[in-house]
mmCIF file of C-alpha atoms and ligand atoms in Angstrom:
data_model
loop_
_atom_site.group_PDB
_atom_site.id
_atom_site.type_symbol
_atom_site.label_atom_id
_atom_site.label_comp_id
_atom_site.label_asym_id
_atom_site.label_seq_id
_atom_site.Cartn_x
_atom_site.Cartn_y
_atom_site.Cartn_z
ATOM 1 C CA MET V 275 169.658 99.270 155.284
ATOM 2 C CA VAL V 276 168.976 95.731 156.534
ATOM 3 C CA ARG V 277 170.607 92.968 154.496
ATOM 4 C CA SER V 278 168.423 89.843 154.546
ATOM 5 C CA GLY V 279 169.547 86.363 153.618
ATOM 6 C CA VAL V 280 167.398 83.260 153.229
ATOM 7 C CA ILE V 281 168.558 79.904 154.591
ATOM 8 C CA VAL V 282 166.871 77.054 152.713
ATOM 9 C CA MET V 283 166.910 73.961 154.888
ATOM 10 C CA ALA V 284 166.577 70.275 154.150
ATOM 11 C CA TYR V 285 167.356 66.889 155.644
ATOM 12 C CA GLY V 286 170.466 65.952 153.641
ATOM 13 C CA THR V 287 171.436 62.614 152.131
ATOM 14 C CA PRO V 288 174.579 60.428 152.065
ATOM 15 C CA ALA V 289 177.016 61.303 149.252
ATOM 16 C CA GLY V 290 177.162 57.605 148.304
ATOM 17 C CA LEU V 291 177.054 54.132 149.805
ATOM 18 C CA ASP V 292 180.354 54.672 151.636
ATOM 19 C CA ASP V 293 178.870 57.698 153.402
ATOM 20 C CA VAL V 294 175.791 55.894 154.775
ATOM 21 C CA GLU V 295 177.413 54.975 158.113
ATOM 22 C CA ARG V 296 178.529 58.578 158.776
ATOM 23 C CA TYR V 297 175.074 59.851 157.807
ATOM 24 C CA TYR V 298 173.186 57.307 159.933
ATOM 25 C CA THR V 299 175.452 58.057 162.912
ATOM 26 C CA ASP V 300 174.662 61.753 162.523
ATOM 27 C CA ILE V 301 170.900 61.055 162.411
ATOM 28 C CA ARG V 302 171.312 58.970 165.584
ATOM 29 C CA HIS V 303 172.897 61.932 167.401
ATOM 30 C CA GLY V 304 176.401 60.445 167.200
ATOM 31 C CA ARG V 305 175.544 56.822 168.109
ATOM 32 C CA PRO V 306 176.791 54.513 165.316
ATOM 33 C CA PRO V 307 174.111 52.093 164.037
ATOM 34 C CA SER V 308 174.435 48.353 164.646
ATOM 35 C CA PRO V 309 175.782 46.344 161.673
ATOM 36 C CA GLU V 310 172.215 45.037 161.087
ATOM 37 C CA LEU V 311 170.693 48.522 160.965
ATOM 38 C CA LEU V 312 173.483 49.771 158.711
ATOM 39 C CA ALA V 313 173.070 46.822 156.329
ATOM 40 C CA GLU V 314 169.330 47.386 156.196
ATOM 41 C CA LEU V 315 169.649 51.107 155.379
ATOM 42 C CA THR V 316 172.424 50.442 152.835
ATOM 43 C CA ALA V 317 170.152 47.904 151.120
ATOM 44 C CA ARG V 318 167.423 50.554 150.830
ATOM 45 C CA TYR V 319 169.838 52.974 149.120
ATOM 46 C CA GLU V 320 171.018 50.146 146.839
ATOM 47 C CA ALA V 321 167.400 49.450 145.889
ATOM 48 C CA ILE V 322 167.027 53.035 144.603
ATOM 49 C CA GLY V 323 170.226 52.905 142.544
ATOM 50 C CA GLY V 324 172.904 53.533 145.204
ATOM 51 C CA ARG V 325 172.054 57.109 146.123
ATOM 52 C CA SER V 326 169.167 59.475 146.585
ATOM 53 C CA PRO V 327 168.678 62.503 144.278
ATOM 54 C CA LEU V 328 167.769 64.676 147.284
ATOM 55 C CA LEU V 329 170.837 66.976 147.238
ATOM 56 C CA GLU V 330 170.543 67.866 143.538
ATOM 57 C CA ILE V 331 166.811 68.505 143.848
ATOM 58 C CA THR V 332 167.215 70.596 147.000
ATOM 59 C CA GLU V 333 169.904 72.681 145.306
ATOM 60 C CA ALA V 334 167.663 73.156 142.236
ATOM 61 C CA GLN V 335 164.878 74.316 144.576
ATOM 62 C CA ARG V 336 167.223 76.801 146.253
ATOM 63 C CA ILE V 337 168.397 78.206 142.921
ATOM 64 C CA GLY V 338 164.815 78.441 141.623
ATOM 65 C CA LEU V 339 163.771 80.259 144.789
ATOM 66 C CA GLU V 340 166.710 82.673 144.607
ATOM 67 C CA LYS V 341 165.823 83.587 140.998
ATOM 68 C CA ARG V 342 162.391 84.605 142.223
ATOM 69 C CA LEU V 343 163.627 86.706 145.163
ATOM 70 C CA ASP V 344 165.049 89.550 143.132
ATOM 71 C CA GLY V 345 168.467 89.926 144.706
ATOM 72 C CA VAL V 346 167.955 88.439 148.173
ATOM 73 C CA PRO V 347 170.731 85.827 148.570
ATOM 74 C CA THR V 348 169.874 82.239 149.527
ATOM 75 C CA TYR V 349 172.043 79.660 151.293
ATOM 76 C CA LEU V 350 171.587 75.891 151.529
ATOM 77 C CA GLY V 351 171.837 74.486 155.057
ATOM 78 C CA GLN V 352 171.247 70.781 155.739
ATOM 79 C CA LYS V 353 170.739 68.785 158.905
ATOM 80 C CA HIS V 354 172.696 65.608 158.299
ATOM 81 C CA SER V 355 175.083 66.229 155.359
ATOM 82 C CA PRO V 356 177.185 69.094 154.048
ATOM 83 C CA PRO V 357 176.599 71.927 153.532
ATOM 84 C CA PHE V 358 175.371 71.877 157.151
ATOM 85 C CA ILE V 359 173.220 74.603 158.700
ATOM 86 C CA PRO V 360 176.235 76.121 160.559
ATOM 87 C CA ASP V 361 178.163 76.272 157.212
ATOM 88 C CA ALA V 362 175.325 78.307 155.703
ATOM 89 C CA VAL V 363 175.068 80.609 158.726
ATOM 90 C CA ARG V 364 178.839 81.266 158.659
ATOM 91 C CA ALA V 365 178.586 82.139 154.938
ATOM 92 C CA MET V 366 175.753 84.533 155.784
ATOM 93 C CA ALA V 367 177.895 86.186 158.451
ATOM 94 C CA ASP V 368 180.800 86.517 155.959
ATOM 95 C CA ASP V 369 178.453 88.176 153.461
ATOM 96 C CA GLY V 370 177.257 90.705 156.009
ATOM 97 C CA VAL V 371 173.715 89.336 156.371
ATOM 98 C CA ASP V 372 172.032 90.901 159.361
ATOM 99 C CA ARG V 373 168.577 89.330 159.152
ATOM 100 C CA ILE V 374 168.064 85.577 158.655
ATOM 101 C CA VAL V 375 164.866 84.277 157.111
ATOM 102 C CA GLY V 376 164.514 80.484 157.145
ATOM 103 C CA LEU V 377 162.558 78.126 154.933
ATOM 104 C CA VAL V 378 162.367 74.420 155.765
ATOM 105 C CA LEU V 379 161.581 72.292 152.727
ATOM 106 C CA ALA V 380 158.782 70.505 154.585
ATOM 107 C CA PRO V 381 155.283 72.001 154.763
ATOM 108 C CA HIS V 382 154.051 70.875 158.209
ATOM 109 C CA TYR V 383 155.177 72.235 161.581
ATOM 110 C CA SER V 384 156.381 69.996 164.356
ATOM 111 C CA LYS V 385 158.740 70.952 167.111
ATOM 112 C CA MET V 386 160.755 67.895 165.958
ATOM 113 C CA SER V 387 160.990 69.056 162.354
ATOM 114 C CA VAL V 388 160.667 72.805 161.669
ATOM 115 C CA GLY V 389 161.238 73.577 165.357
ATOM 116 C CA ASP V 390 164.475 71.586 165.332
ATOM 117 C CA TYR V 391 165.744 73.325 162.175
ATOM 118 C CA ARG V 392 165.025 76.670 163.808
ATOM 119 C CA ARG V 393 166.875 75.655 166.984
ATOM 120 C CA ARG V 394 169.896 74.663 164.869
ATOM 121 C CA VAL V 395 169.911 78.034 163.059
ATOM 122 C CA MET V 396 169.748 79.980 166.347
ATOM 123 C CA LEU V 397 172.603 77.927 167.772
ATOM 124 C CA ALA V 398 174.728 78.399 164.642
ATOM 125 C CA ARG V 399 173.983 82.129 164.659
ATOM 126 C CA ASP V 400 175.151 82.428 168.262
ATOM 127 C CA GLU V 401 178.269 80.343 167.533
ATOM 128 C CA ALA V 402 179.060 82.592 164.547
ATOM 129 C CA GLY V 403 178.734 85.632 166.817
ATOM 130 C CA LEU V 404 176.089 87.028 164.508
ATOM 131 C CA GLY V 405 173.495 89.310 166.075
ATOM 132 C CA ALA V 406 170.935 88.833 163.263
ATOM 133 C CA PRO V 407 167.301 88.143 164.151
ATOM 134 C CA VAL V 408 165.954 84.820 162.856
ATOM 135 C CA ASP V 409 162.481 84.371 161.339
ATOM 136 C CA VAL V 410 161.564 80.904 160.091
ATOM 137 C CA VAL V 411 158.447 80.108 158.040
ATOM 138 C CA GLU V 412 156.409 78.021 160.509
ATOM 139 C CA SER V 413 154.326 76.028 158.064
ATOM 140 C CA TRP V 414 152.879 76.366 154.599
ATOM 141 C CA HIS V 415 150.737 73.226 154.536
ATOM 142 C CA VAL V 416 147.553 74.989 153.350
ATOM 143 C CA GLU V 417 149.215 77.676 151.256
ATOM 144 C CA PRO V 418 146.680 78.057 148.388
ATOM 145 C CA GLY V 419 149.336 77.582 145.677
ATOM 146 C CA TYR V 420 150.573 74.382 147.339
ATOM 147 C CA VAL V 421 147.037 73.045 147.697
ATOM 148 C CA ASP V 422 146.260 73.759 144.023
ATOM 149 C CA PHE V 423 149.574 72.251 142.954
ATOM 150 C CA LEU V 424 148.872 69.020 144.844
ATOM 151 C CA ALA V 425 145.262 68.916 143.644
ATOM 152 C CA GLN V 426 146.569 68.985 140.066
ATOM 153 C CA ARG V 427 149.030 66.174 140.877
ATOM 154 C CA VAL V 428 146.201 64.105 142.416
ATOM 155 C CA ARG V 429 144.090 64.544 139.260
ATOM 156 C CA GLU V 430 147.053 63.488 137.100
ATOM 157 C CA ALA V 431 147.617 60.422 139.279
ATOM 158 C CA ALA V 432 143.926 59.466 139.067
ATOM 159 C CA ALA V 433 144.186 59.582 135.272
ATOM 160 C CA ARG V 434 146.958 56.972 135.484
ATOM 161 C CA LEU V 435 144.721 54.444 137.285
ATOM 162 C CA PRO V 436 143.019 51.814 135.130
ATOM 163 C CA ASP V 437 139.275 52.562 134.718
ATOM 164 C CA ASP V 438 137.994 49.939 137.164
ATOM 165 C CA ALA V 439 140.463 51.017 139.868
ATOM 166 C CA ARG V 440 139.601 54.696 139.301
ATOM 167 C CA ASP V 441 135.936 53.945 139.946
ATOM 168 C CA ARG V 442 136.741 52.680 143.449
ATOM 169 C CA HIS V 443 139.846 54.499 144.594
ATOM 170 C CA VAL V 444 140.918 56.269 147.781
ATOM 171 C CA VAL V 445 143.576 58.981 148.111
ATOM 172 C CA VAL V 446 145.987 58.506 151.019
ATOM 173 C CA PHE V 447 147.832 61.669 152.088
ATOM 174 C CA THR V 448 151.064 60.862 153.901
ATOM 175 C CA ALA V 449 153.809 62.568 155.881
ATOM 176 C CA HIS V 450 156.860 61.358 157.803
ATOM 177 C CA SER V 451 155.827 59.733 161.069
ATOM 178 C CA LEU V 452 157.278 61.137 164.289
ATOM 179 C CA PRO V 453 157.485 59.712 167.812
ATOM 180 C CA GLU V 454 154.104 59.933 169.569
ATOM 181 C CA ALA V 455 155.873 61.830 172.343
ATOM 182 C CA ILE V 456 155.410 65.034 170.281
ATOM 183 C CA LEU V 457 151.688 64.899 171.127
ATOM 184 C CA ARG V 458 152.329 65.605 174.804
ATOM 185 C CA GLY V 459 153.187 69.227 174.042
ATOM 186 C CA GLY V 460 150.113 69.726 171.834
ATOM 187 C CA ASP V 461 152.170 69.595 168.605
ATOM 188 C CA PRO V 462 150.083 70.683 165.577
ATOM 189 C CA TYR V 463 151.758 68.200 163.175
ATOM 190 C CA PRO V 464 148.952 65.570 162.918
ATOM 191 C CA GLU V 465 146.265 68.235 162.645
ATOM 192 C CA GLN V 466 148.204 69.994 159.881
ATOM 193 C CA LEU V 467 148.420 66.789 157.835
ATOM 194 C CA GLN V 468 144.621 66.465 158.156
ATOM 195 C CA GLU V 469 144.251 70.087 157.046
ATOM 196 C CA THR V 470 146.392 69.574 153.930
ATOM 197 C CA ALA V 471 144.444 66.405 153.103
ATOM 198 C CA GLY V 472 141.072 68.111 153.499
ATOM 199 C CA ALA V 473 142.066 71.165 151.461
ATOM 200 C CA VAL V 474 143.617 69.179 148.595
ATOM 201 C CA ALA V 475 140.726 66.709 148.498
ATOM 202 C CA ALA V 476 138.239 69.594 148.268
ATOM 203 C CA ALA V 477 140.267 71.342 145.538
ATOM 204 C CA ALA V 478 140.642 68.143 143.505
ATOM 205 C CA GLY V 479 137.030 67.021 143.987
ATOM 206 C CA VAL V 480 138.198 63.817 145.674
ATOM 207 C CA GLU V 481 135.334 61.816 147.178
ATOM 208 C CA SER V 482 137.241 59.391 149.313
ATOM 209 C CA TYR V 483 140.473 60.123 151.165
ATOM 210 C CA THR V 484 142.328 59.408 154.370
ATOM 211 C CA VAL V 485 145.731 60.041 155.951
ATOM 212 C CA GLY V 486 148.591 57.685 156.805
ATOM 213 C CA TRP V 487 152.047 57.990 158.332
ATOM 214 C CA GLN V 488 155.147 56.677 156.621
ATOM 215 C CA SER V 489 158.833 55.996 157.197
ATOM 216 C CA ALA V 490 158.636 55.626 161.005
ATOM 217 C CA GLY V 491 162.102 55.287 162.550
ATOM 218 C CA ARG V 492 163.549 51.970 163.683
ATOM 219 C CA THR V 493 163.357 52.798 167.389
ATOM 220 C CA ALA V 494 161.556 51.312 170.392
ATOM 221 C CA ASP V 495 159.269 54.327 171.054
ATOM 222 C CA PRO V 496 155.758 54.384 169.597
ATOM 223 C CA TRP V 497 155.475 56.454 166.396
ATOM 224 C CA LEU V 498 152.410 58.208 164.968
ATOM 225 C CA GLY V 499 150.109 55.810 163.133
ATOM 226 C CA PRO V 500 148.399 54.313 161.305
ATOM 227 C CA ASP V 501 151.300 53.428 159.062
ATOM 228 C CA VAL V 502 150.516 53.817 155.367
ATOM 229 C CA LEU V 503 151.041 50.062 154.827
ATOM 230 C CA GLU V 504 148.291 49.298 157.366
ATOM 231 C CA VAL V 505 146.066 51.873 155.683
ATOM 232 C CA ILE V 506 146.511 50.220 152.278
ATOM 233 C CA GLU V 507 145.659 46.829 153.789
ATOM 234 C CA ARG V 508 142.535 48.207 155.463
ATOM 235 C CA LEU V 509 141.375 49.923 152.269
ATOM 236 C CA ALA V 510 141.881 46.722 150.266
ATOM 237 C CA GLY V 511 139.816 44.858 152.887
ATOM 238 C CA GLU V 512 137.052 47.443 152.516
ATOM 239 C CA GLY V 513 136.878 46.899 148.757
ATOM 240 C CA ALA V 514 139.046 49.705 147.322
ATOM 241 C CA ARG V 515 140.457 48.788 143.901
ATOM 242 C CA GLY V 516 142.801 51.737 143.541
ATOM 243 C CA VAL V 517 144.971 53.804 145.892
ATOM 244 C CA ILE V 518 146.653 57.126 145.172
ATOM 245 C CA VAL V 519 149.454 57.886 147.619
ATOM 246 C CA CYS V 520 150.108 61.626 147.896
ATOM 247 C CA PRO V 521 153.233 62.116 150.092
ATOM 248 C CA CYS V 522 152.288 65.732 150.818
ATOM 249 C CA GLY V 523 154.728 65.982 153.747
ATOM 250 C CA PHE V 524 157.675 65.763 151.318
ATOM 251 C CA VAL V 525 158.617 68.002 148.417
ATOM 252 C CA SER V 526 161.320 65.972 146.647
ATOM 253 C CA ASP V 527 162.085 62.567 145.310
ATOM 254 C CA HIS V 528 164.286 60.876 147.924
ATOM 255 C CA LEU V 529 164.656 57.639 149.852
ATOM 256 C CA GLU V 530 161.394 57.988 151.785
ATOM 257 C CA VAL V 531 159.443 58.442 148.545
ATOM 258 C CA LEU V 532 161.450 56.315 146.104
ATOM 259 C CA TYR V 533 161.758 53.372 148.514
ATOM 260 C CA ASP V 534 159.070 53.629 151.182
ATOM 261 C CA VAL V 535 156.321 54.462 148.690
ATOM 262 C CA ASP V 536 157.558 53.281 145.297
ATOM 263 C CA VAL V 537 158.925 49.957 146.555
ATOM 264 C CA GLU V 538 157.231 49.091 149.876
ATOM 265 C CA CYS V 539 153.744 50.483 149.256
ATOM 266 C CA VAL V 540 153.716 49.285 145.640
ATOM 267 C CA ASP V 541 154.709 45.742 146.750
ATOM 268 C CA ALA V 542 152.017 45.711 149.455
ATOM 269 C CA ALA V 543 149.352 46.885 147.014
ATOM 270 C CA ARG V 544 150.373 44.259 144.455
ATOM 271 C CA ARG V 545 150.069 41.499 147.082
ATOM 272 C CA LEU V 546 146.603 42.797 147.999
ATOM 273 C CA GLY V 547 145.447 43.071 144.379
ATOM 274 C CA VAL V 548 145.088 46.865 144.489
ATOM 275 C CA GLU V 549 146.401 49.307 141.851
ATOM 276 C CA LEU V 550 148.617 51.946 143.467
ATOM 277 C CA VAL V 551 149.944 55.142 141.933
ATOM 278 C CA ARG V 552 151.845 57.998 143.558
ATOM 279 C CA THR V 553 151.530 61.713 142.900
ATOM 280 C CA GLU V 554 154.663 63.128 141.273
ATOM 281 C CA SER V 555 156.917 65.035 143.677
ATOM 282 C CA PRO V 556 157.062 68.844 143.409
ATOM 283 C CA ASN V 557 160.889 68.859 142.921
ATOM 284 C CA ASP V 558 161.839 71.946 140.863
ATOM 285 C CA ASP V 559 158.559 72.403 139.036
ATOM 286 C CA PRO V 560 158.243 76.177 138.334
ATOM 287 C CA ALA V 561 154.712 76.313 139.796
ATOM 288 C CA PHE V 562 156.028 74.838 143.036
ATOM 289 C CA LEU V 563 158.986 77.227 143.118
ATOM 290 C CA ASP V 564 156.468 80.075 142.781
ATOM 291 C CA VAL V 565 154.771 78.768 145.942
ATOM 292 C CA LEU V 566 158.062 78.758 147.869
ATOM 293 C CA ALA V 567 158.787 82.301 146.672
ATOM 294 C CA THR V 568 155.332 83.486 147.786
ATOM 295 C CA VAL V 569 155.800 82.050 151.250
ATOM 296 C CA VAL V 570 159.321 83.449 151.691
ATOM 297 C CA SER V 571 158.477 86.876 150.206
ATOM 298 C CA ARG V 572 155.607 87.208 152.662
ATOM 299 C CA LEU V 573 157.991 86.727 155.573
ATOM 300 C CA LEU V 574 160.612 89.061 154.048
ATOM 301 C CA ASP V 575 157.848 91.596 153.593
ATOM 302 C CA LYS V 576 156.717 91.239 157.207
ATOM 303 C CA THR V 577 160.246 91.884 158.370
ATOM 304 C CA GLY V 578 160.515 94.894 156.058
ATOM 305 C CA ASP V 579 162.724 93.460 153.307
ATOM 306 C CA ALA V 580 160.491 92.333 150.472
ATOM 307 C CA PRO V 581 162.365 91.967 147.184
ATOM 308 C CA GLY V 582 161.761 94.406 144.367
HETATM 309 O O1 FEC G 88 166.923 60.628 150.470
HETATM 310 C C1 FEC G 88 167.606 60.595 151.506
HETATM 311 O O2 FEC G 88 168.745 60.108 151.506
HETATM 312 C C2 FEC G 88 167.103 61.146 152.789
HETATM 313 C C3 FEC G 88 165.633 60.860 152.979
HETATM 314 C C4 FEC G 88 165.049 61.361 154.289
HETATM 315 C C5 FEC G 88 164.212 62.440 154.430
HETATM 316 C C6 FEC G 88 163.779 62.486 155.790
HETATM 317 C C7 FEC G 88 162.907 63.431 156.275
HETATM 318 C C8 FEC G 88 162.439 63.497 157.553
HETATM 319 N N1 FEC G 88 162.861 62.727 158.605
HETATM 320 C C9 FEC G 88 162.179 63.107 159.724
HETATM 321 C C10 FEC G 88 162.311 62.576 160.982
HETATM 322 C C11 FEC G 88 163.128 61.512 161.325
HETATM 323 C C12 FEC G 88 163.301 61.004 162.661
HETATM 324 C C13 FEC G 88 164.165 59.936 162.575
HETATM 325 C C14 FEC G 88 164.544 59.798 161.201
HETATM 326 C C15 FEC G 88 165.406 58.829 160.701
HETATM 327 C C16 FEC G 88 165.774 58.718 159.364
HETATM 328 C C17 FEC G 88 166.681 57.699 158.841
HETATM 329 C C18 FEC G 88 166.808 57.929 157.475
HETATM 330 C C19 FEC G 88 166.002 59.087 157.157
HETATM 331 N N2 FEC G 88 165.402 59.528 158.324
HETATM 332 FE FE1 FEC G 88 164.178 61.144 158.483
HETATM 333 N N3 FEC G 88 164.357 61.452 156.481
HETATM 334 C C20 FEC G 88 165.139 60.746 155.588
HETATM 335 C C21 FEC G 88 165.906 59.626 155.902
HETATM 336 N N4 FEC G 88 163.900 60.757 160.469
HETATM 337 C C22 FEC G 88 167.620 57.139 156.464
HETATM 338 C C23 FEC G 88 167.356 56.622 159.678
HETATM 339 C C24 FEC G 88 166.907 55.241 159.350
HETATM 340 C C25 FEC G 88 165.420 55.086 159.464
HETATM 341 O O3 FEC G 88 164.928 55.207 160.592
HETATM 342 O O4 FEC G 88 164.808 54.904 158.399
HETATM 343 C C26 FEC G 88 164.653 59.060 163.750
HETATM 344 C C27 FEC G 88 165.987 59.517 164.240
HETATM 345 C C28 FEC G 88 165.888 60.771 165.064
HETATM 346 O O5 FEC G 88 165.413 60.696 166.198
HETATM 347 O O6 FEC G 88 166.290 61.855 164.554
HETATM 348 C C29 FEC G 88 162.612 61.560 163.899
HETATM 349 C C30 FEC G 88 161.244 64.164 159.357
HETATM 350 C C31 FEC G 88 161.398 64.402 158.018
HETATM 351 C C32 FEC G 88 160.604 65.400 157.127
HETATM 352 C C33 FEC G 88 161.078 66.780 157.315
HETATM 353 C C34 FEC G 88 162.429 67.002 156.673
HETATM 354 O O7 FEC G 88 162.612 66.718 155.466
HETATM 355 O O8 FEC G 88 163.304 67.466 157.397
HETATM 356 C C35 FEC G 88 160.281 64.883 160.279
HETATM 357 C C36 FEC G 88 163.824 63.410 153.351
#
């Protein structure tokens, strides 16, 4: 009898302001940030109250998923903060798991996102001396339940716009930017964002929508664009009165949503005289947890271990 375990993976967040330097160094592959970069990132965490709620939300998502998997154990494994992916894989080995199913809490595939999480799991598995096969959900960006969930959130956001802004509004679907270098290998990431946008717009009956990239890293390489701030400026110039930002590449409230959208995009819109609202994040909404369970159960099923 095969014993499956599910590793639920997310980015991780600093435990508090005094952990930001360690965290940033980890993101930068062990190179400590300059004092300027560190001060700038610390200021962003301060602006959202000193810390991001990402860990608590991720853990609530894991627990909600586990409740829906009827006895299949789940383990949290993060990239840049504890519990790290190798911690989760070691716990799986201790529990006698001999098949690893992975879910990244990000809907779109890129070799730099989902592909990198998968690489880390394989490495940790080998280091733990575990012979278990690894199957990771590749992407779930047009999963019907996710599309319907976002369509509902877009409708709710539209209802929050003042009447005149609602009459001339555009929905901007966003995801985390990545270095343009990913395009050289034919990475599906940009196409998948377009696919989510098209599917959600159709389901919500949205007439006018576009995509934008957010939260590009502070590095010298070119990153995917246009940046969402440029998109908002262009839309204002074209006469839009309202903008709905739907950060469909993220599934939780965290720094990139609470600062990059709720502070930076809101400030830009205010300067341009445009009303901006954001769709609420999925977080641990039961309908969203049902989507995660559907996606994971399908993979468990394919590998012969569906719950129930
Ligand atoms: O709330 C929090 O404390 C954490 C918010 C957070 C999430 C997140 C998700 C993604 N990132 C992705 C790619 C990159 C690449 C780099 C990079 C850098 C940062 C920095 C911070 C940060 N990321 Fe992030 N990311 C979050 C936070 N990210 C802080 C460093 C300062 C800055 O540049 O703003 C560049 C470094 C590198 O080469 O690794 C690339 C992707 C996602 C979405 C998928 C996922 O959640 O894993 C892709 C949340």
